[in-house]
Tab-separated table of C-alpha atoms in Angstrom:
chain	number	residue	atom	x	y	z
O	1371	MET	CA	-17.673	-23.507	52.050
O	1372	PHE	CA	-14.286	-23.097	50.456
O	1373	LYS	CA	-10.869	-23.165	52.082
O	1374	THR	CA	-10.366	-19.389	52.157
O	1375	LEU	CA	-7.018	-19.548	53.962
O	1376	VAL	CA	-5.223	-20.628	50.807
O	1377	LYS	CA	-6.105	-17.402	49.216
O	1378	GLY	CA	-5.502	-15.462	52.382
O	1379	LEU	CA	-7.819	-12.654	51.419
O	1380	VAL	CA	-11.416	-12.044	52.292
O	1381	PHE	CA	-12.066	-8.701	50.601
O	1382	ILE	CA	-8.551	-7.607	51.697
O	1383	GLY	CA	-6.854	-5.267	49.250
O	1384	LEU	CA	-10.099	-4.374	47.500
O	1385	ALA	CA	-12.932	-1.971	48.207
O	1386	PHE	CA	-15.521	-0.592	45.891
O	1387	PHE	CA	-16.799	2.948	46.076
O	1388	VAL	CA	-20.557	3.438	46.135
O	1389	SER	CA	-22.289	6.795	46.182
O	1390	ALA	CA	-23.390	7.894	49.625
O	1391	CYS	CA	-26.626	9.401	48.300
O	1392	ALA	CA	-29.948	7.546	48.137
O	1393	LYS	CA	-29.998	4.446	45.962
O	1394	PRO	CA	-31.426	5.224	42.516
O	1395	LEU	CA	-34.546	3.236	41.680
O	1396	GLU	CA	-32.812	1.703	38.669
O	1397	THR	CA	-30.114	0.091	40.837
O	1398	ILE	CA	-30.471	-3.296	42.515
O	1399	SER	CA	-28.160	-4.041	45.451
O	1400	LEU	CA	-27.761	-7.662	46.520
O	1401	SER	CA	-25.594	-9.386	49.114
O	1402	GLY	CA	-25.271	-12.786	50.714
O	1403	ASN	CA	-22.965	-15.591	51.785
O	1404	THR	CA	-21.174	-18.121	49.620
O	1405	MET	CA	-17.936	-20.139	49.471
O	1406	GLY	CA	-17.092	-19.370	53.088
O	1407	THR	CA	-17.212	-15.624	52.448
O	1408	THR	CA	-19.657	-12.933	51.302
O	1409	TYR	CA	-20.816	-11.479	48.014
O	1410	HIS	CA	-21.974	-7.980	47.031
O	1411	ILE	CA	-23.634	-7.041	43.765
O	1412	LYS	CA	-24.719	-3.760	42.180
O	1413	PHE	CA	-26.919	-4.058	39.101
O	1414	VAL	CA	-27.816	-0.972	37.060
O	1415	GLY	CA	-30.790	-1.678	34.836
O	1416	GLY	CA	-30.805	-0.950	31.132
O	1417	GLU	CA	-33.511	-1.967	28.680
O	1418	GLN	CA	-34.460	-4.905	30.908
O	1419	PHE	CA	-34.954	-4.749	34.651
O	1420	PRO	CA	-35.296	-8.122	36.434
O	1421	ASP	CA	-37.359	-8.686	39.548
O	1422	GLU	CA	-35.000	-8.233	42.512
O	1423	GLN	CA	-36.109	-11.340	44.425
O	1424	LEU	CA	-36.011	-13.537	41.354
O	1425	LEU	CA	-32.560	-12.227	40.427
O	1426	GLN	CA	-31.243	-12.960	43.924
O	1427	ALA	CA	-32.715	-16.464	43.781
O	1428	GLU	CA	-31.127	-17.104	40.384
O	1429	ILE	CA	-27.724	-15.942	41.666
O	1430	ASP	CA	-27.962	-17.927	44.907
O	1431	LEU	CA	-28.884	-21.092	43.013
O	1432	ALA	CA	-25.923	-20.639	40.663
O	1433	LEU	CA	-23.480	-20.084	43.523
O	1434	GLU	CA	-24.926	-23.018	45.443
O	1435	ALA	CA	-24.290	-25.189	42.397
O	1436	VAL	CA	-20.643	-24.072	42.352
O	1437	ASN	CA	-20.341	-25.126	45.999
O	1438	ASP	CA	-21.917	-28.506	45.229
O	1439	GLN	CA	-19.417	-28.957	42.428
O	1440	MET	CA	-16.142	-27.614	43.847
O	1441	SER	CA	-16.252	-27.233	47.638
O	1442	THR	CA	-13.719	-29.284	49.594
O	1443	TYR	CA	-15.865	-28.865	52.713
O	1444	ARG	CA	-18.899	-30.645	51.256
O	1445	LYS	CA	-18.262	-34.379	51.379
O	1446	LYS	CA	-20.621	-35.086	48.488
O	1447	SER	CA	-19.366	-32.352	46.173
O	1448	GLU	CA	-17.895	-33.468	42.868
O	1449	LEU	CA	-14.435	-32.384	43.947
O	1450	SER	CA	-14.652	-34.136	47.336
O	1451	GLN	CA	-15.755	-37.349	45.652
O	1452	PHE	CA	-12.745	-37.120	43.355
O	1453	ASN	CA	-10.377	-36.437	46.254
O	1454	GLN	CA	-11.737	-39.454	48.162
O	1455	MET	CA	-11.725	-41.957	45.293
O	1456	THR	CA	-9.334	-44.875	44.958
O	1457	LEU	CA	-6.364	-44.918	42.645
O	1458	ALA	CA	-7.902	-46.780	39.716
O	1459	ALA	CA	-11.261	-44.984	39.759
O	1460	LYS	CA	-12.513	-42.279	37.413
O	1461	ILE	CA	-15.304	-39.790	37.906
O	1462	GLN	CA	-17.591	-37.835	35.614
O	1463	VAL	CA	-18.023	-34.206	36.661
O	1464	SER	CA	-20.016	-31.220	35.462
O	1465	PRO	CA	-18.760	-29.091	32.573
O	1466	ASP	CA	-18.070	-26.267	35.058
O	1467	THR	CA	-15.858	-28.388	37.332
O	1468	ALA	CA	-13.952	-29.734	34.343
O	1469	LYS	CA	-13.524	-26.197	33.001
O	1470	VAL	CA	-12.102	-24.848	36.269
O	1471	ILE	CA	-9.692	-27.775	36.667
O	1472	LYS	CA	-8.521	-27.389	33.059
O	1473	THR	CA	-7.937	-23.696	33.776
O	1474	GLY	CA	-5.887	-24.635	36.836
O	1475	ILE	CA	-3.722	-26.955	34.742
O	1476	ASP	CA	-3.302	-24.296	32.059
O	1477	LEU	CA	-2.252	-21.685	34.631
O	1478	TYR	CA	0.209	-24.168	36.142
O	1479	ASN	CA	1.900	-24.420	32.757
O	1480	LYS	CA	1.848	-20.672	32.106
O	1481	THR	CA	3.255	-19.790	35.556
O	1482	ASP	CA	6.093	-22.348	35.597
O	1483	GLY	CA	4.327	-24.327	38.317
O	1484	ALA	CA	3.747	-21.377	40.668
O	1485	LEU	CA	-0.003	-22.097	40.718
O	1486	ASP	CA	-0.728	-25.720	41.601
O	1487	ILE	CA	-4.286	-26.762	42.484
O	1488	THR	CA	-2.905	-29.946	44.123
O	1489	LEU	CA	-1.005	-27.909	46.738
O	1490	GLY	CA	-3.464	-28.649	49.583
O	1491	PRO	CA	-1.380	-31.175	51.601
O	1492	LEU	CA	1.528	-28.696	51.827
O	1493	VAL	CA	-0.798	-25.870	52.892
O	1494	ASN	CA	-2.174	-28.105	55.638
O	1495	LEU	CA	1.325	-29.184	56.686
O	1496	TRP	CA	2.326	-25.574	57.312
O	1497	GLY	CA	-0.838	-24.907	59.316
O	1498	PHE	CA	-2.819	-22.773	56.868
O	1499	GLY	CA	-5.551	-25.258	56.010
O	1500	PRO	CA	-8.278	-26.799	58.206
O	1501	ASP	CA	-5.575	-28.325	60.430
O	1502	LYS	CA	-4.111	-26.315	63.278
O	1503	ARG	CA	-0.765	-24.546	63.193
O	1504	PRO	CA	2.078	-27.060	63.579
O	1505	ILE	CA	3.784	-27.308	66.959
O	1506	LYS	CA	7.127	-26.863	65.232
O	1507	VAL	CA	8.391	-26.072	61.758
O	1508	PRO	CA	8.117	-29.196	59.547
O	1509	SER	CA	11.360	-31.048	58.883
O	1510	PRO	CA	12.831	-31.167	55.364
O	1511	GLU	CA	12.062	-34.888	55.304
O	1512	LEU	CA	8.384	-34.335	56.148
O	1513	ILE	CA	8.131	-31.539	53.582
O	1514	ALA	CA	9.592	-33.807	50.899
O	1515	GLU	CA	7.268	-36.647	51.924
O	1516	THR	CA	4.220	-34.348	51.736
O	1517	LYS	CA	5.339	-32.787	48.459
O	1518	ALA	CA	5.408	-36.279	46.925
O	1519	LYS	CA	1.630	-36.377	47.448
O	1520	THR	CA	1.164	-33.312	45.231
O	1521	GLY	CA	1.803	-32.476	41.582
O	1522	ILE	CA	-0.306	-31.475	38.597
O	1523	GLN	CA	1.377	-34.229	36.554
O	1524	HIS	CA	-0.718	-36.750	38.508
O	1525	LEU	CA	-4.028	-35.120	37.490
O	1526	PHE	CA	-5.834	-35.914	34.221
O	1527	VAL	CA	-8.895	-34.439	32.528
O	1528	ASP	CA	-10.442	-36.112	29.486
O	1529	GLY	CA	-13.575	-34.212	28.516
O	1530	ARG	CA	-15.610	-34.383	31.733
O	1531	THR	CA	-13.728	-37.366	33.172
O	1532	LEU	CA	-11.233	-36.805	35.991
O	1533	SER	CA	-8.601	-39.294	37.078
O	1534	LYS	CA	-5.329	-39.412	39.015
O	1535	ASP	CA	-2.424	-41.822	39.218
O	1536	ILE	CA	-1.710	-41.465	42.941
O	1537	ALA	CA	-4.480	-42.081	45.487
O	1538	THR	CA	-3.313	-39.308	47.824
O	1539	LEU	CA	-3.731	-36.523	45.246
O	1540	TYR	CA	-5.988	-33.798	46.632
O	1541	VAL	CA	-7.328	-31.010	44.411
O	1542	ASP	CA	-8.260	-27.668	45.960
O	1543	LEU	CA	-9.728	-25.027	43.653
O	1544	SER	CA	-9.924	-22.206	46.203
O	1545	SER	CA	-7.281	-20.211	44.292
O	1546	ILE	CA	-9.580	-19.828	41.265
O	1547	ALA	CA	-13.101	-20.960	42.248
O	1548	LYS	CA	-14.189	-17.634	43.762
O	1549	GLY	CA	-13.114	-15.954	40.556
O	1550	PHE	CA	-15.166	-18.516	38.620
O	1551	GLY	CA	-18.123	-17.683	40.864
O	1552	VAL	CA	-17.737	-13.996	39.979
O	1553	ASP	CA	-17.687	-14.865	36.269
O	1554	LYS	CA	-20.779	-17.041	36.738
O	1555	VAL	CA	-22.746	-14.224	38.366
O	1556	ALA	CA	-21.534	-11.724	35.758
O	1557	SER	CA	-22.842	-13.987	32.990
O	1558	ILE	CA	-26.254	-14.061	34.686
O	1559	LEU	CA	-26.366	-10.271	34.947
O	1560	ALA	CA	-25.266	-9.868	31.325
O	1561	LYS	CA	-28.409	-11.685	30.157
O	1562	TYR	CA	-30.480	-8.685	31.259
O	1563	GLN	CA	-28.524	-6.219	29.101
O	1564	PRO	CA	-27.607	-3.947	32.017
O	1565	LYS	CA	-26.295	-0.423	31.918
O	1566	GLY	CA	-23.662	-1.617	34.367
O	1567	TYR	CA	-22.874	-3.969	37.213
O	1568	LEU	CA	-20.338	-4.710	39.919
O	1569	VAL	CA	-19.885	-8.229	41.294
O	1570	GLU	CA	-17.655	-9.006	44.283
O	1571	ILE	CA	-17.101	-12.358	45.992
O	1572	GLY	CA	-14.554	-12.534	48.783
O	1573	GLY	CA	-12.471	-9.732	47.278
O	1574	GLU	CA	-12.609	-10.842	43.644
O	1575	VAL	CA	-14.352	-8.208	41.524
O	1576	SER	CA	-15.822	-7.829	38.037
O	1577	VAL	CA	-17.282	-4.588	36.690
O	1578	TYR	CA	-19.101	-3.622	33.530
O	1579	GLY	CA	-20.536	-0.416	32.116
O	1580	VAL	CA	-21.261	2.489	34.446
O	1581	LYS	CA	-23.150	3.354	37.611
O	1582	ALA	CA	-26.663	4.799	37.570
O	1583	ASP	CA	-25.325	8.368	37.427
O	1584	ASP	CA	-23.154	7.459	34.407
O	1585	SER	CA	-19.939	7.656	36.439
O	1586	ALA	CA	-17.330	4.919	36.210
O	1587	TRP	CA	-16.917	2.150	38.750
O	1588	ARG	CA	-13.892	2.894	40.915
O	1589	ILE	CA	-11.908	0.220	42.742
O	1590	ALA	CA	-9.521	0.835	45.634
O	1591	ILE	CA	-6.351	-1.231	46.013
O	1592	GLU	CA	-5.286	-1.476	49.625
O	1593	GLN	CA	-1.800	-0.732	50.868
O	1594	PRO	CA	-0.334	-3.980	52.267
O	1595	ASP	CA	0.152	-2.672	55.793
O	1596	VAL	CA	-0.336	-5.063	58.716
O	1597	ASP	CA	-1.034	-2.297	61.225
O	1598	GLU	CA	-3.543	-0.116	59.409
O	1599	ARG	CA	-5.818	-0.024	56.379
O	1600	ALA	CA	-4.976	2.577	53.777
O	1601	VAL	CA	-5.644	2.957	50.061
O	1602	GLN	CA	-2.585	2.645	47.835
O	1603	GLN	CA	-4.256	3.243	44.477
O	1604	VAL	CA	-7.722	3.902	43.030
O	1605	ILE	CA	-8.411	2.767	39.471
O	1606	GLU	CA	-11.257	2.697	36.970
O	1607	PRO	CA	-10.996	-0.773	35.417
O	1608	GLY	CA	-13.706	-0.338	32.789
O	1609	ASN	CA	-15.133	-3.686	31.688
O	1610	MET	CA	-12.652	-5.888	33.527
O	1611	ALA	CA	-12.259	-8.226	36.469
O	1612	MET	CA	-9.728	-7.592	39.217
O	1613	ALA	CA	-8.092	-9.832	41.808
O	1614	THR	CA	-5.656	-8.959	44.584
O	1615	SER	CA	-3.542	-11.368	46.628
O	1616	GLY	CA	-1.146	-10.617	49.483
O	1617	ASP	CA	0.835	-12.129	52.334
O	1618	TYR	CA	0.505	-9.399	54.921
O	1619	ARG	CA	-2.361	-10.670	57.093
O	1620	ASN	CA	-2.259	-14.466	57.101
O	1621	TYR	CA	1.030	-15.568	58.634
O	1622	TYR	CA	2.663	-16.619	61.900
O	1623	GLU	CA	6.079	-16.191	63.475
O	1624	GLU	CA	8.278	-18.882	65.007
O	1625	GLU	CA	11.545	-18.020	66.789
O	1626	GLY	CA	11.707	-14.687	65.003
O	1627	GLN	CA	11.060	-16.150	61.552
O	1628	ARG	CA	7.943	-15.192	59.599
O	1629	PHE	CA	5.979	-17.899	57.795
O	1630	THR	CA	3.386	-16.747	55.247
O	1631	HIS	CA	0.425	-18.751	53.946
O	1632	ILE	CA	1.803	-18.354	50.411
O	1633	ILE	CA	3.449	-21.738	49.793
O	1634	ASP	CA	5.707	-22.294	46.785
O	1635	PRO	CA	4.509	-25.612	45.295
O	1636	ARG	CA	7.860	-26.050	43.570
O	1637	ASN	CA	9.841	-26.468	46.795
O	1638	GLY	CA	7.166	-26.923	49.476
O	1639	TYR	CA	8.212	-23.904	51.599
O	1640	PRO	CA	6.527	-20.570	52.355
O	1641	VAL	CA	7.793	-17.830	50.060
O	1642	ASP	CA	10.459	-15.461	51.357
O	1643	HIS	CA	10.673	-12.310	49.249
O	1644	LYS	CA	9.725	-8.629	49.346
O	1645	LEU	CA	6.546	-8.820	47.268
O	1646	ALA	CA	3.599	-8.028	49.557
O	1647	SER	CA	0.667	-7.576	47.188
O	1648	VAL	CA	-0.320	-8.418	43.609
O	1649	THR	CA	-3.263	-6.968	41.685
O	1650	VAL	CA	-4.250	-8.396	38.310
O	1651	LEU	CA	-6.761	-7.083	35.768
O	1652	HIS	CA	-8.201	-9.513	33.229
O	1653	PRO	CA	-11.477	-9.984	31.344
O	1654	GLN	CA	-12.080	-13.182	33.378
O	1655	SER	CA	-12.091	-13.063	37.170
O	1656	MET	CA	-11.026	-16.715	37.382
O	1657	ILE	CA	-7.887	-15.981	35.363
O	1658	ALA	CA	-7.102	-12.813	37.346
O	1659	ASP	CA	-7.583	-14.807	40.561
O	1660	GLY	CA	-5.152	-17.518	39.506
O	1661	TYR	CA	-2.455	-15.170	38.246
O	1662	ALA	CA	-2.616	-13.078	41.435
O	1663	THR	CA	-1.987	-16.190	43.534
O	1664	ALA	CA	0.813	-17.423	41.265
O	1665	MET	CA	2.607	-14.074	41.228
O	1666	MET	CA	2.721	-13.969	45.008
O	1667	VAL	CA	4.803	-17.129	44.656
O	1668	LEU	CA	6.944	-15.864	41.774
O	1669	GLY	CA	8.015	-12.547	43.321
O	1670	THR	CA	8.501	-9.162	41.658
O	1671	GLU	CA	11.007	-9.809	38.873
O	1672	ALA	CA	9.479	-13.065	37.612
O	1673	SER	CA	5.944	-11.617	37.808
O	1674	LEU	CA	6.864	-8.605	35.683
O	1675	LYS	CA	8.512	-10.926	33.157
O	1676	LEU	CA	5.412	-13.135	33.026
O	1677	ALA	CA	3.161	-10.077	32.658
O	1678	LYS	CA	5.190	-8.924	29.676
O	1679	GLU	CA	5.074	-12.366	28.057
O	1680	GLN	CA	1.317	-12.744	28.558
O	1681	ASN	CA	0.430	-9.031	28.148
O	1682	LEU	CA	-1.102	-8.963	31.633
O	1683	ALA	CA	-2.153	-5.813	33.480
O	1684	ILE	CA	-0.594	-6.155	36.938
O	1685	MET	CA	0.352	-3.907	39.846
O	1686	LEU	CA	2.901	-5.112	42.395
O	1687	ILE	CA	3.541	-3.611	45.827
O	1688	GLU	CA	6.915	-4.524	47.307
O	1689	LYS	CA	7.795	-3.951	50.953
O	1690	GLN	CA	10.937	-1.888	51.413
O	1691	ALA	CA	12.951	-0.855	54.468
O	1692	GLU	CA	11.069	2.434	54.446
O	1693	GLY	CA	7.556	2.040	53.091
O	1694	PHE	CA	6.501	0.434	49.833
O	1695	LYS	CA	7.561	0.455	46.188
O	1696	VAL	CA	4.994	0.031	43.409
O	1697	TYR	CA	5.617	-1.611	40.037
O	1698	TYR	CA	3.254	-1.562	37.050
O	1699	SER	CA	3.300	-3.727	33.951
O	1700	ASP	CA	2.964	-1.869	30.663
O	1701	ALA	CA	-0.615	-3.129	30.275
O	1702	PHE	CA	-1.575	-1.731	33.707
O	1703	LYS	CA	-0.125	1.756	33.228
O	1704	PRO	CA	-3.110	3.167	31.271
O	1705	PHE	CA	-5.326	2.445	34.291
O	1706	VAL	CA	-3.251	4.812	36.443
O	1707	GLY	CA	-2.634	7.454	33.786
O	1708	LEU	CA	0.967	6.505	32.970
């Protein structure tokens, strides 16, 4: 199981549209549980059509391997062993674990530190991890003390060898691991040369090709409204992955002040801005996942600047006094006909 509270979304902000008519024979529908959430898959056969039970078994084995590598809830996972090891120790991990950690470090650099996979102690301090909500708001001194236990500069990857220079460093990959899981499943489906597929794990989505009736996959982006569920935008992403992150469901209030689960790793405090939801399109779900999390930290202006620099397709929904305001990066506009 993964620490899903860091992400704050379990299929929130995303919904996929599936025809209400009878399932075509050439479509396989699979679902199950993984990483503390659920997965849903639609596979539209092309020249090859795998056995449904064997395909499900292959996918479940792959996702189970990801859990054994990167779960912080499994004491014997590669990541848990790294988190528990002493200061001077090193550990050899699988190519997949090394790849995801390297991606986390790369995204840290590209987002000016807004995505930090060592953020876990601060998330726990504010009551959004496995620990319960704090009795009172943490003091500046305690925040500074906890922040000193974090920092990507203390994490090192040399090939498949992981090491750290402070014993308290704790790596949590929940901000990108579900996206990696989506990419892993998509690579399995691609082997069978499908006409199309849709993969969704805990709200992270990847689509390819078309549905059985030759229509495009359509994805709904939810309006970030605490009181009701409504669709803000429907898009046809083509052959892309999509991730959405938001702050509108996982939060608490203390003496009239709202504290969101989105923690800024640069100062150790929950973010306090108008940005309520971020949607990112990218060929890789893991990358979309990480950018969506980082942009919820950065806020509207900095996210649009980053999207321009990196040519990212993003959609931002900002809460206003009366309703919501939507912003699109230039790369996202073609997906909404602009």
